Short mmCIF file of C-alpha atoms in Angstrom, two decimals:
data_model
loop_
_atom_site.label_atom_id
_atom_site.label_comp_id
_atom_site.label_asym_id
_atom_site.label_seq_id
_atom_site.Cartn_x
_atom_site.Cartn_y
_atom_site.Cartn_z
CA MET A 136 107.70 113.51 114.30
CA GLN A 137 108.41 110.55 116.75
CA HIS A 138 107.28 107.21 115.35
CA PRO A 139 104.87 104.52 116.71
CA PRO A 140 107.57 102.42 118.69
CA ARG A 141 107.13 105.35 121.26
CA PHE A 142 103.70 103.99 121.94
CA LEU A 143 104.91 100.37 123.01
CA PRO A 144 106.38 101.22 126.46
CA CYS A 145 103.64 103.86 126.93
CA PHE A 146 100.93 101.11 126.45
CA LEU A 147 102.91 98.78 128.77
CA SER A 148 103.16 101.34 131.54
CA GLN A 149 99.52 102.52 131.28
CA VAL A 150 97.46 99.52 130.09
CA VAL A 151 99.27 96.52 131.25
CA PRO A 152 101.35 97.69 134.20
CA GLY A 153 102.06 93.96 135.29
CA VAL A 154 103.90 93.27 132.00
CA PHE A 155 105.70 96.50 132.17
CA GLY A 156 106.94 95.57 135.54
CA ARG A 157 108.46 92.34 134.38
CA VAL A 158 110.17 94.47 131.57
CA MET A 159 111.54 96.95 133.99
CA GLY A 160 112.80 94.36 136.33
CA LYS A 161 115.22 92.92 133.71
CA SER A 162 118.76 93.69 133.31
CA ARG A 163 117.82 96.12 130.39
CA GLU A 164 115.89 98.48 132.70
CA ALA A 165 118.06 101.48 131.70
CA VAL A 166 117.15 100.86 127.96
CA ALA A 167 113.38 100.72 128.83
CA GLN A 168 113.60 103.70 130.96
CA ALA A 169 115.29 105.71 128.27
CA MET A 170 112.52 104.67 125.81
CA VAL A 171 109.98 105.82 128.19
CA LEU A 172 111.54 109.18 128.82
CA GLU A 173 111.96 109.60 124.99
CA MET A 174 108.18 109.17 124.49
CA PHE A 175 106.92 111.76 126.83
CA ARG A 176 109.10 114.91 125.98
CA GLU A 177 107.24 117.93 126.80
CA GLU A 178 108.10 119.42 123.39
CA ASP A 179 105.34 117.24 121.94
CA TYR A 180 102.79 119.90 123.06
CA TYR A 181 104.11 122.12 120.42
CA ASN A 182 103.55 119.62 117.59
CA ASP A 183 99.95 120.19 116.98
CA ASP A 184 99.99 118.60 113.48
CA VAL A 185 100.98 115.34 114.96
CA LEU A 186 98.48 115.53 117.87
CA ASP A 187 95.51 116.95 115.93
CA GLN A 188 93.84 113.42 116.05
CA MET A 189 94.26 113.04 119.84
CA GLY A 190 90.95 113.33 121.47
CA ALA A 191 87.92 111.13 122.38
CA SER A 192 88.31 108.64 119.68
CA ILE A 193 91.09 107.03 117.70
CA LEU A 194 90.19 109.17 114.66
CA GLY A 195 90.26 112.03 117.10
CA VAL A 196 88.83 115.50 117.67
CA GLU A 197 90.63 118.39 116.03
CA GLY A 198 92.53 120.69 118.16
CA PRO A 199 95.89 120.89 119.97
CA ARG A 200 96.72 118.94 122.90
CA ARG A 201 96.47 120.44 126.53
CA HIS A 202 99.51 121.88 127.98
CA PRO A 203 101.13 119.67 130.57
CA ASP A 204 100.53 122.39 133.21
CA GLU A 205 96.73 122.49 132.62
CA PRO A 206 94.39 120.14 134.71
CA PRO A 207 93.71 116.88 132.68
CA ASP A 208 90.29 116.09 131.46
CA ASP A 209 88.48 112.68 131.19
CA GLU A 210 89.41 112.15 127.54
CA VAL A 211 92.23 109.54 127.23
CA PHE A 212 93.96 108.85 123.89
CA GLU A 213 93.31 105.13 122.83
CA LEU A 214 96.83 103.53 122.84
CA PHE A 215 95.87 99.90 122.29
CA PRO A 216 95.35 100.15 118.37
CA MET A 217 98.70 101.83 118.17
CA PHE A 218 100.43 99.23 120.31
CA VAL A 219 98.90 96.39 118.21
CA GLY A 220 100.03 98.37 115.01
CA GLY A 221 103.56 98.38 116.35
CA LEU A 222 103.48 94.65 116.96
CA LEU A 223 102.79 93.99 113.35
CA SER A 224 106.48 94.80 112.98
CA ALA A 225 108.61 91.92 113.48
CA HIS A 226 111.41 94.28 114.54
CA ASN A 227 109.37 95.67 117.34
CA ARG A 228 108.47 92.05 118.58
CA ALA A 229 112.16 91.16 118.46
CA MET A 230 112.87 94.28 120.67
CA LEU A 231 110.25 93.39 123.21
CA ALA A 232 111.32 89.70 123.44
CA GLN A 233 114.99 91.19 124.26
CA LEU A 234 113.27 93.06 127.10
CA GLY A 235 111.54 90.08 128.47
CA CYS A 236 108.21 90.40 126.97
CA PRO A 237 107.78 87.85 124.07
CA ILE A 238 104.62 88.13 122.03
CA LYS A 239 103.29 85.11 120.11
CA ASN A 240 102.84 85.53 116.40
CA MET A 241 99.40 83.99 116.42
CA ASP A 242 98.30 86.69 118.90
CA VAL A 243 99.54 89.29 116.58
CA LEU A 244 97.83 87.73 113.59
CA GLU A 245 94.50 87.65 115.24
CA ASN A 246 94.67 91.29 116.43
CA ALA A 247 95.83 92.40 112.95
CA GLN A 248 92.87 90.68 111.26
CA ALA A 249 90.50 92.34 113.60
CA ILE A 250 92.04 95.78 113.10
CA LYS A 251 92.26 95.29 109.30
CA LYS A 252 88.50 94.42 109.30
CA LYS A 253 87.59 97.53 111.21
CA LEU A 254 89.84 99.92 109.31
CA GLY A 255 88.65 98.51 105.99
CA MET A 256 85.15 99.46 106.92
CA GLN A 257 86.32 102.98 107.99
CA GLY A 258 88.07 103.47 104.81
CA ARG A 259 85.18 102.54 102.56
CA GLN A 260 83.07 105.43 104.13
CA VAL A 261 83.11 108.85 102.59
CA LEU A 262 84.79 110.83 105.25
CA PRO A 263 84.85 114.66 105.47
CA PRO A 264 88.32 115.88 104.66
CA SER A 265 89.52 116.63 108.29
CA GLU A 266 88.46 113.25 109.38
CA LEU A 267 90.04 111.67 106.30
CA LEU A 268 93.37 113.23 107.26
CA ASP A 269 93.06 111.77 110.70
CA TYR A 270 92.33 108.49 109.29
CA LEU A 271 95.68 108.74 107.23
CA PHE A 272 97.57 109.89 110.36
CA PHE A 273 96.37 106.88 112.16
CA HIS A 274 97.87 104.70 109.32
CA TYR A 275 101.11 106.54 109.39
CA GLU A 276 101.40 105.97 113.12
CA PHE A 277 101.16 102.20 112.28
CA GLN A 278 104.36 102.42 110.39
CA ASN A 279 103.47 99.26 108.50
CA GLN A 280 103.32 100.36 104.92
CA HIS A 281 102.43 96.85 103.68
CA PHE A 282 99.49 96.61 106.06
CA SER A 283 98.17 100.02 105.38
CA ALA A 284 98.48 99.56 101.59
CA GLU A 285 96.36 96.46 101.79
CA VAL A 286 93.70 98.30 104.02
CA LEU A 287 93.69 101.41 101.78
CA SER A 288 93.46 99.54 98.62
CA SER A 289 89.59 100.30 98.47
CA LEU A 290 90.20 104.10 98.81
CA ARG A 291 89.41 105.57 95.46
CA GLN A 292 88.72 109.22 96.32
CA LEU A 293 91.07 111.53 98.34
CA ASN A 294 89.26 114.57 99.27
CA LEU A 295 91.32 117.02 101.38
CA ALA A 296 89.92 120.32 100.03
CA GLY A 297 90.18 123.05 102.64
CA VAL A 298 92.65 121.29 104.76
CA ARG A 299 95.85 123.30 105.26
CA MET A 300 98.59 120.96 103.92
CA THR A 301 101.67 121.65 106.03
CA PRO A 302 104.89 119.98 105.18
CA LEU A 303 104.17 117.35 107.86
CA LYS A 304 100.69 116.60 106.56
CA CYS A 305 102.04 116.25 102.98
CA THR A 306 104.70 113.85 104.22
CA VAL A 307 101.98 111.71 106.07
CA VAL A 308 99.79 111.52 103.05
CA ALA A 309 102.64 110.71 100.66
CA THR A 310 104.00 108.00 103.05
CA VAL A 311 100.73 106.24 103.58
CA LEU A 312 99.31 106.40 100.08
CA GLY A 313 102.62 106.67 98.10
CA SER A 314 103.42 102.97 98.30
CA GLY A 315 100.10 101.81 96.88
CA ARG A 316 99.60 100.79 93.32
CA HIS A 317 95.81 101.35 92.71
CA VAL A 318 94.60 104.26 90.65
CA LEU A 319 92.91 107.09 92.69
CA ASP A 320 89.77 108.21 90.80
CA ASP A 321 89.59 111.72 92.18
CA VAL A 322 92.25 113.60 94.36
CA ASN A 323 90.86 116.97 95.44
CA LEU A 324 93.32 119.28 96.95
CA ALA A 325 91.57 122.70 96.34
CA SER A 326 92.19 125.53 98.80
CA CYS A 327 94.88 123.67 100.61
CA GLN A 328 97.61 126.38 100.61
CA LEU A 329 99.87 123.95 98.68
CA ASP A 330 103.26 125.23 97.55
CA PRO A 331 105.89 123.76 95.18
CA ALA A 332 107.57 121.84 97.97
CA GLY A 333 104.10 120.26 98.82
CA LEU A 334 103.72 119.30 95.27
CA CYS A 335 106.99 117.65 95.08
CA THR A 336 106.39 115.67 98.44
CA LEU A 337 103.03 114.51 97.09
CA MET A 338 104.17 113.46 93.67
CA PRO A 339 103.90 109.64 94.30
CA VAL A 340 100.08 110.31 95.18
CA LEU A 341 99.54 112.87 92.35
CA LEU A 342 100.86 110.38 89.77
CA ARG A 343 98.16 107.88 90.50
CA ALA A 344 95.32 110.34 90.29
CA ARG A 345 92.87 110.25 87.43
CA LYS A 346 91.15 113.56 88.27
CA LEU A 347 93.37 116.06 90.08
CA GLY A 348 91.98 119.23 91.54
CA LEU A 349 94.56 122.02 92.54
CA GLN A 350 92.16 124.99 92.42
CA LEU A 351 92.67 128.04 94.62
CA ASN A 352 96.08 127.23 96.03
CA SER A 353 97.94 130.50 94.92
CA LEU A 354 100.28 128.25 92.73
CA GLY A 355 102.57 130.49 90.75
CA PRO A 356 105.07 129.88 87.89
CA GLU A 357 107.56 127.89 90.07
CA ALA A 358 104.80 125.30 90.79
CA CYS A 359 104.48 124.82 87.11
CA ARG A 360 107.92 123.02 87.03
CA ASN A 361 106.64 120.38 89.36
CA LEU A 362 103.36 120.11 87.24
CA ARG A 363 105.41 119.83 84.10
CA ASP A 364 107.41 116.93 85.65
CA LEU A 365 104.20 115.42 86.73
CA LEU A 366 102.84 115.38 83.20
CA LEU A 367 106.06 114.12 81.79
CA HIS A 368 106.45 111.19 84.05
CA ASP A 369 105.97 107.79 82.42
CA GLN A 370 103.73 106.65 85.33
CA CYS A 371 101.45 109.66 85.08
CA LYS A 372 97.78 108.67 85.24
CA VAL A 373 96.16 112.18 85.33
CA THR A 374 93.33 112.58 82.74
CA THR A 375 91.71 115.86 84.21
CA LEU A 376 93.81 118.61 85.74
CA ARG A 377 92.08 121.60 87.39
CA LEU A 378 94.35 124.61 88.00
CA SER A 379 91.71 127.35 87.96
CA ASN A 380 92.13 130.44 90.13
CA ASN A 381 96.02 130.04 90.49
CA PRO A 382 98.39 132.84 89.41
CA LEU A 383 100.30 130.71 86.85
CA THR A 384 100.68 133.62 84.43
CA ALA A 385 102.23 133.17 80.94
CA GLU A 386 105.63 132.20 82.50
CA GLY A 387 103.99 129.24 84.07
CA VAL A 388 102.03 128.08 81.10
CA ALA A 389 105.25 128.10 79.20
CA LEU A 390 106.47 125.30 81.38
CA LEU A 391 103.05 123.47 81.22
CA VAL A 392 103.13 123.26 77.41
CA GLU A 393 106.46 121.41 77.82
CA GLY A 394 104.57 118.82 79.67
CA LEU A 395 101.60 118.87 77.33
CA ALA A 396 103.71 118.17 74.40
CA ARG A 397 104.86 114.71 75.54
CA ASN A 398 102.12 113.84 77.93
CA THR A 399 99.86 110.93 76.70
CA SER A 400 97.14 110.82 79.49
CA LEU A 401 95.73 114.27 79.98
CA THR A 402 92.35 114.96 78.22
CA HIS A 403 90.81 117.79 80.21
CA LEU A 404 92.82 120.96 81.32
CA SER A 405 91.29 123.91 83.24
CA LEU A 406 93.46 127.14 83.32
CA LEU A 407 90.36 129.36 84.13
CA HIS A 408 91.36 132.63 85.84
CA THR A 409 95.13 131.82 85.94
CA GLY A 410 96.34 135.36 84.59
CA LEU A 411 97.51 134.13 81.11
CA GLY A 412 96.77 137.33 79.34
CA ASP A 413 97.42 137.62 75.52
CA GLU A 414 100.90 136.20 75.94
CA GLY A 415 99.68 133.05 77.54
CA LEU A 416 96.89 132.30 75.06
CA GLU A 417 99.17 133.01 72.13
CA LEU A 418 101.79 130.72 73.57
CA LEU A 419 99.13 127.90 73.89
CA ALA A 420 98.05 128.57 70.28
CA ASP A 421 101.62 128.12 68.93
CA GLN A 422 102.28 124.98 70.96
CA LEU A 423 98.88 123.26 70.98
CA ASP A 424 99.60 121.04 67.85
CA ARG A 425 102.47 119.39 69.90
CA ASN A 426 99.73 117.64 72.12
CA GLN A 427 97.63 114.99 70.39
CA GLN A 428 95.06 113.90 72.99
CA LEU A 429 93.49 116.96 74.69
CA GLN A 430 89.79 117.05 74.53
CA GLU A 431 88.72 120.09 76.52
CA LEU A 432 90.67 123.33 77.34
CA ASN A 433 89.39 126.04 79.56
CA VAL A 434 91.22 129.48 79.37
CA ALA A 435 88.13 131.50 80.52
CA TYR A 436 88.49 134.72 82.43
CA ASN A 437 92.23 135.32 81.62
CA GLY A 438 92.23 138.95 80.42
CA ALA A 439 92.93 138.03 76.85
CA GLY A 440 91.71 140.24 73.84
CA ASP A 441 90.29 139.28 70.42
CA ARG A 442 93.62 138.70 68.59
CA ALA A 443 94.97 136.14 71.08
CA ALA A 444 91.53 134.51 71.53
CA LEU A 445 91.08 134.00 67.82
CA ALA A 446 94.49 132.66 67.20
CA LEU A 447 93.80 130.03 70.01
CA ALA A 448 90.43 129.26 68.60
CA LYS A 449 91.90 128.59 65.13
CA ALA A 450 94.54 126.45 66.57
CA ALA A 451 91.80 124.54 68.47
CA ARG A 452 89.75 124.14 65.33
CA GLU A 453 92.67 122.35 63.69
CA HIS A 454 93.51 120.16 66.75
CA PRO A 455 92.99 116.34 66.05
CA SER A 456 91.25 115.67 69.44
CA LEU A 457 90.25 118.91 71.00
CA GLU A 458 86.36 119.08 71.32
CA LEU A 459 85.65 122.14 73.54
CA LEU A 460 87.46 125.39 74.06
CA HIS A 461 86.18 127.83 76.81
CA LEU A 462 86.95 131.53 76.12
CA TYR A 463 84.22 133.38 77.95
CA PHE A 464 85.01 136.25 80.38
CA ASN A 465 87.92 137.31 78.43
CA GLU A 466 88.34 140.96 77.25
CA LEU A 467 86.48 140.30 73.92
CA SER A 468 84.62 142.82 71.94
CA SER A 469 81.21 142.53 70.56
CA GLU A 470 82.84 142.00 67.20
CA GLY A 471 85.30 139.54 68.56
CA ARG A 472 82.66 137.44 70.18
CA GLN A 473 80.85 137.32 66.73
CA VAL A 474 83.90 136.27 64.87
CA LEU A 475 84.33 133.46 67.22
CA ARG A 476 80.73 132.43 66.94
CA ASP A 477 80.95 132.55 63.08
CA LEU A 478 84.38 130.33 63.23
CA GLY A 479 82.31 127.74 65.17
CA SER A 480 79.53 127.61 62.58
CA THR A 481 81.68 127.67 59.22
CA ALA A 482 83.56 124.57 59.45
CA GLU A 483 82.65 120.92 60.01
CA GLY A 484 84.32 119.16 62.98
CA GLY A 485 86.86 120.75 65.11
CA ALA A 486 86.50 122.04 68.64
CA ARG A 487 83.39 123.97 69.86
CA VAL A 488 84.41 127.41 70.91
CA VAL A 489 82.33 128.75 73.86
CA ALA A 490 82.69 132.49 74.04
CA SER A 491 79.15 133.72 75.00
CA LEU A 492 75.92 132.56 76.27
CA THR A 493 74.51 132.59 72.64
CA GLU A 494 75.35 130.86 69.34
CA GLY A 495 73.77 132.83 66.48
CA THR A 496 70.04 133.36 67.50
CA ALA A 497 69.97 130.36 69.91
CA VAL A 498 71.19 129.93 73.47
CA SER A 499 74.40 128.13 73.76
CA GLU A 500 74.02 124.72 75.07
CA TYR A 501 76.88 125.45 77.64
CA TRP A 502 75.12 128.46 79.15
CA SER A 503 74.64 126.58 82.44
CA VAL A 504 78.33 125.89 82.51
CA ILE A 505 79.22 129.38 82.24
CA LEU A 506 76.84 130.65 85.03
CA SER A 507 77.72 127.73 87.28
CA GLU A 508 81.43 128.89 87.14
CA VAL A 509 80.37 132.46 88.10
CA GLN A 510 78.08 131.21 91.09
CA ARG A 511 80.95 128.98 92.25
CA ASN A 512 83.59 131.66 92.25
CA LEU A 513 81.38 134.68 93.24
CA ASN A 514 83.09 135.38 96.56
CA SER A 515 86.68 135.11 95.06
CA TRP A 516 86.49 136.84 91.66
CA ASP A 517 86.65 140.70 91.09
CA ARG A 518 83.01 141.49 91.55
CA ALA A 519 83.30 144.65 89.30
CA ARG A 520 84.91 142.78 86.55
CA VAL A 521 82.48 139.87 86.62
CA LYS A 522 79.57 142.35 86.62
CA ARG A 523 80.85 144.00 83.52
CA HIS A 524 81.18 140.56 81.63
CA LEU A 525 77.78 139.56 82.85
CA GLU A 526 76.33 142.74 81.44
CA LEU A 527 77.93 142.12 78.00
CA LEU A 528 76.63 138.51 78.00
CA LEU A 529 73.20 139.99 78.80
CA ARG A 530 73.28 142.28 75.91
CA ASP A 531 74.35 139.46 73.61
CA LEU A 532 71.15 137.56 74.90
CA GLU A 533 68.89 140.43 74.35
CA ASP A 534 70.26 141.09 70.77
CA SER A 535 69.87 137.53 69.92
CA ARG A 536 66.40 137.46 71.18
CA GLY A 537 65.41 140.51 69.12
CA ALA A 538 66.79 138.86 66.00
CA THR A 539 64.77 135.65 66.21
CA LEU A 540 61.01 135.03 65.40
CA ASN A 541 61.09 131.47 66.86
CA PRO A 542 59.00 131.71 70.13
CA TRP A 543 60.80 128.68 71.51
CA ARG A 544 64.06 130.27 71.28
CA LYS A 545 62.66 133.52 72.64
CA ALA A 546 61.36 131.71 75.76
CA GLN A 547 64.78 129.94 76.22
CA MET A 548 66.60 133.14 76.02
CA LEU A 549 64.23 134.98 78.46
CA ARG A 550 64.97 132.03 80.86
CA VAL A 551 68.69 132.48 80.70
CA GLU A 552 68.30 136.38 80.91
CA GLY A 553 66.45 135.76 84.27
CA GLU A 554 69.53 133.74 85.60
CA VAL A 555 71.90 136.48 84.49
CA LYS A 556 69.90 139.21 86.18
CA ALA A 557 69.76 137.15 89.36
CA LEU A 558 73.57 136.83 89.50
CA LEU A 559 73.87 140.57 88.74
CA GLU A 560 71.63 141.27 91.72
CA GLN A 561 73.84 139.15 93.85
CA LEU A 562 76.84 141.26 92.86
CA GLY A 563 74.99 144.49 93.66
CA GLY A 564 74.16 145.57 90.23
CA SER A 565 71.04 146.23 88.47
CA GLY A 566 69.17 143.21 87.19
CA SER A 567 66.86 145.26 85.00
#
């Protein structure tokens, strides 16, 4: 991608032609001409990622630039802010001075303060993901990391969910935000088609995130090497890591536990629907005691059976800090779910194990969490498999309702049964 100095002669030629004429009249005419030609190479038409933001406003309207052969429309890209951004660099001002166009430092300062105020107001708004990316592209074109770091110091949430993060876009985000020092409260990169190379590029940003969402990215075992390195980094600030709906498999979790063993920041980890199977849960059970600060672990919907689930549940009960373990939607038998419920009720302290919508003859206090996960992932999960699990949980509810004489508990269970039946109807199953 070409960098902002390309906009300087462009601005001079289109916005202040008188000044440009003075420049071109100097002895450095050949140098200036070469710069102008470099700026308007036709190949730029093919670089849609760079030109996404070019439209009616400086933050832009998404879409590729028109081909040079097509008739132009009335929309003109605003070059002045890019020009002033380039002037913030002393090197660029020196270059213009050599071409006969000196710029006073006081003029630059006044313009810089005006732009900083405008950009600061824009940065404090909650922008949709695509507009937020345009905003970061804008800062990238400034090519002034100190200036952008100051303006972006108020940015606390980076929500790019659903934006396809190409190598260029990853580079832009890492360049603009990587030099900052403030912590990002929430970085949401769900459904961004990220790959291991993208994770590596974004590492300076990921290290500063407290909550990091990487769901639905098709990240496999290879990506877990980058995630392990993230967790092992001495500057890692991540407290919540969401990896649900990625094919990590047992091979990937073997790398993750290496990071968990020596990480001191992570408290909440979601590995929901990551293909761990029995092997993955047994590996977590064997290695869980190497971590000392994890508070919540979600390994729901991983195809694990009774033995592996029980091994992990026992390890969770003995963990010094773990408070909650999600095991629902695994391949648990009725007996297995009962053993897990009994385990949770026989010992004081230790992690709560959530394997069903019921706890004894009462509704689990986490029933809404379970059903919310189903609703959120209804379109991406295997519908037949989810339907089967819901039918098993519905049977648990009906059995528990029949085993209690408490009218309040019966009413609660009837309410939750209604929620389950509604989901089954959405899945095309019988709600009766």
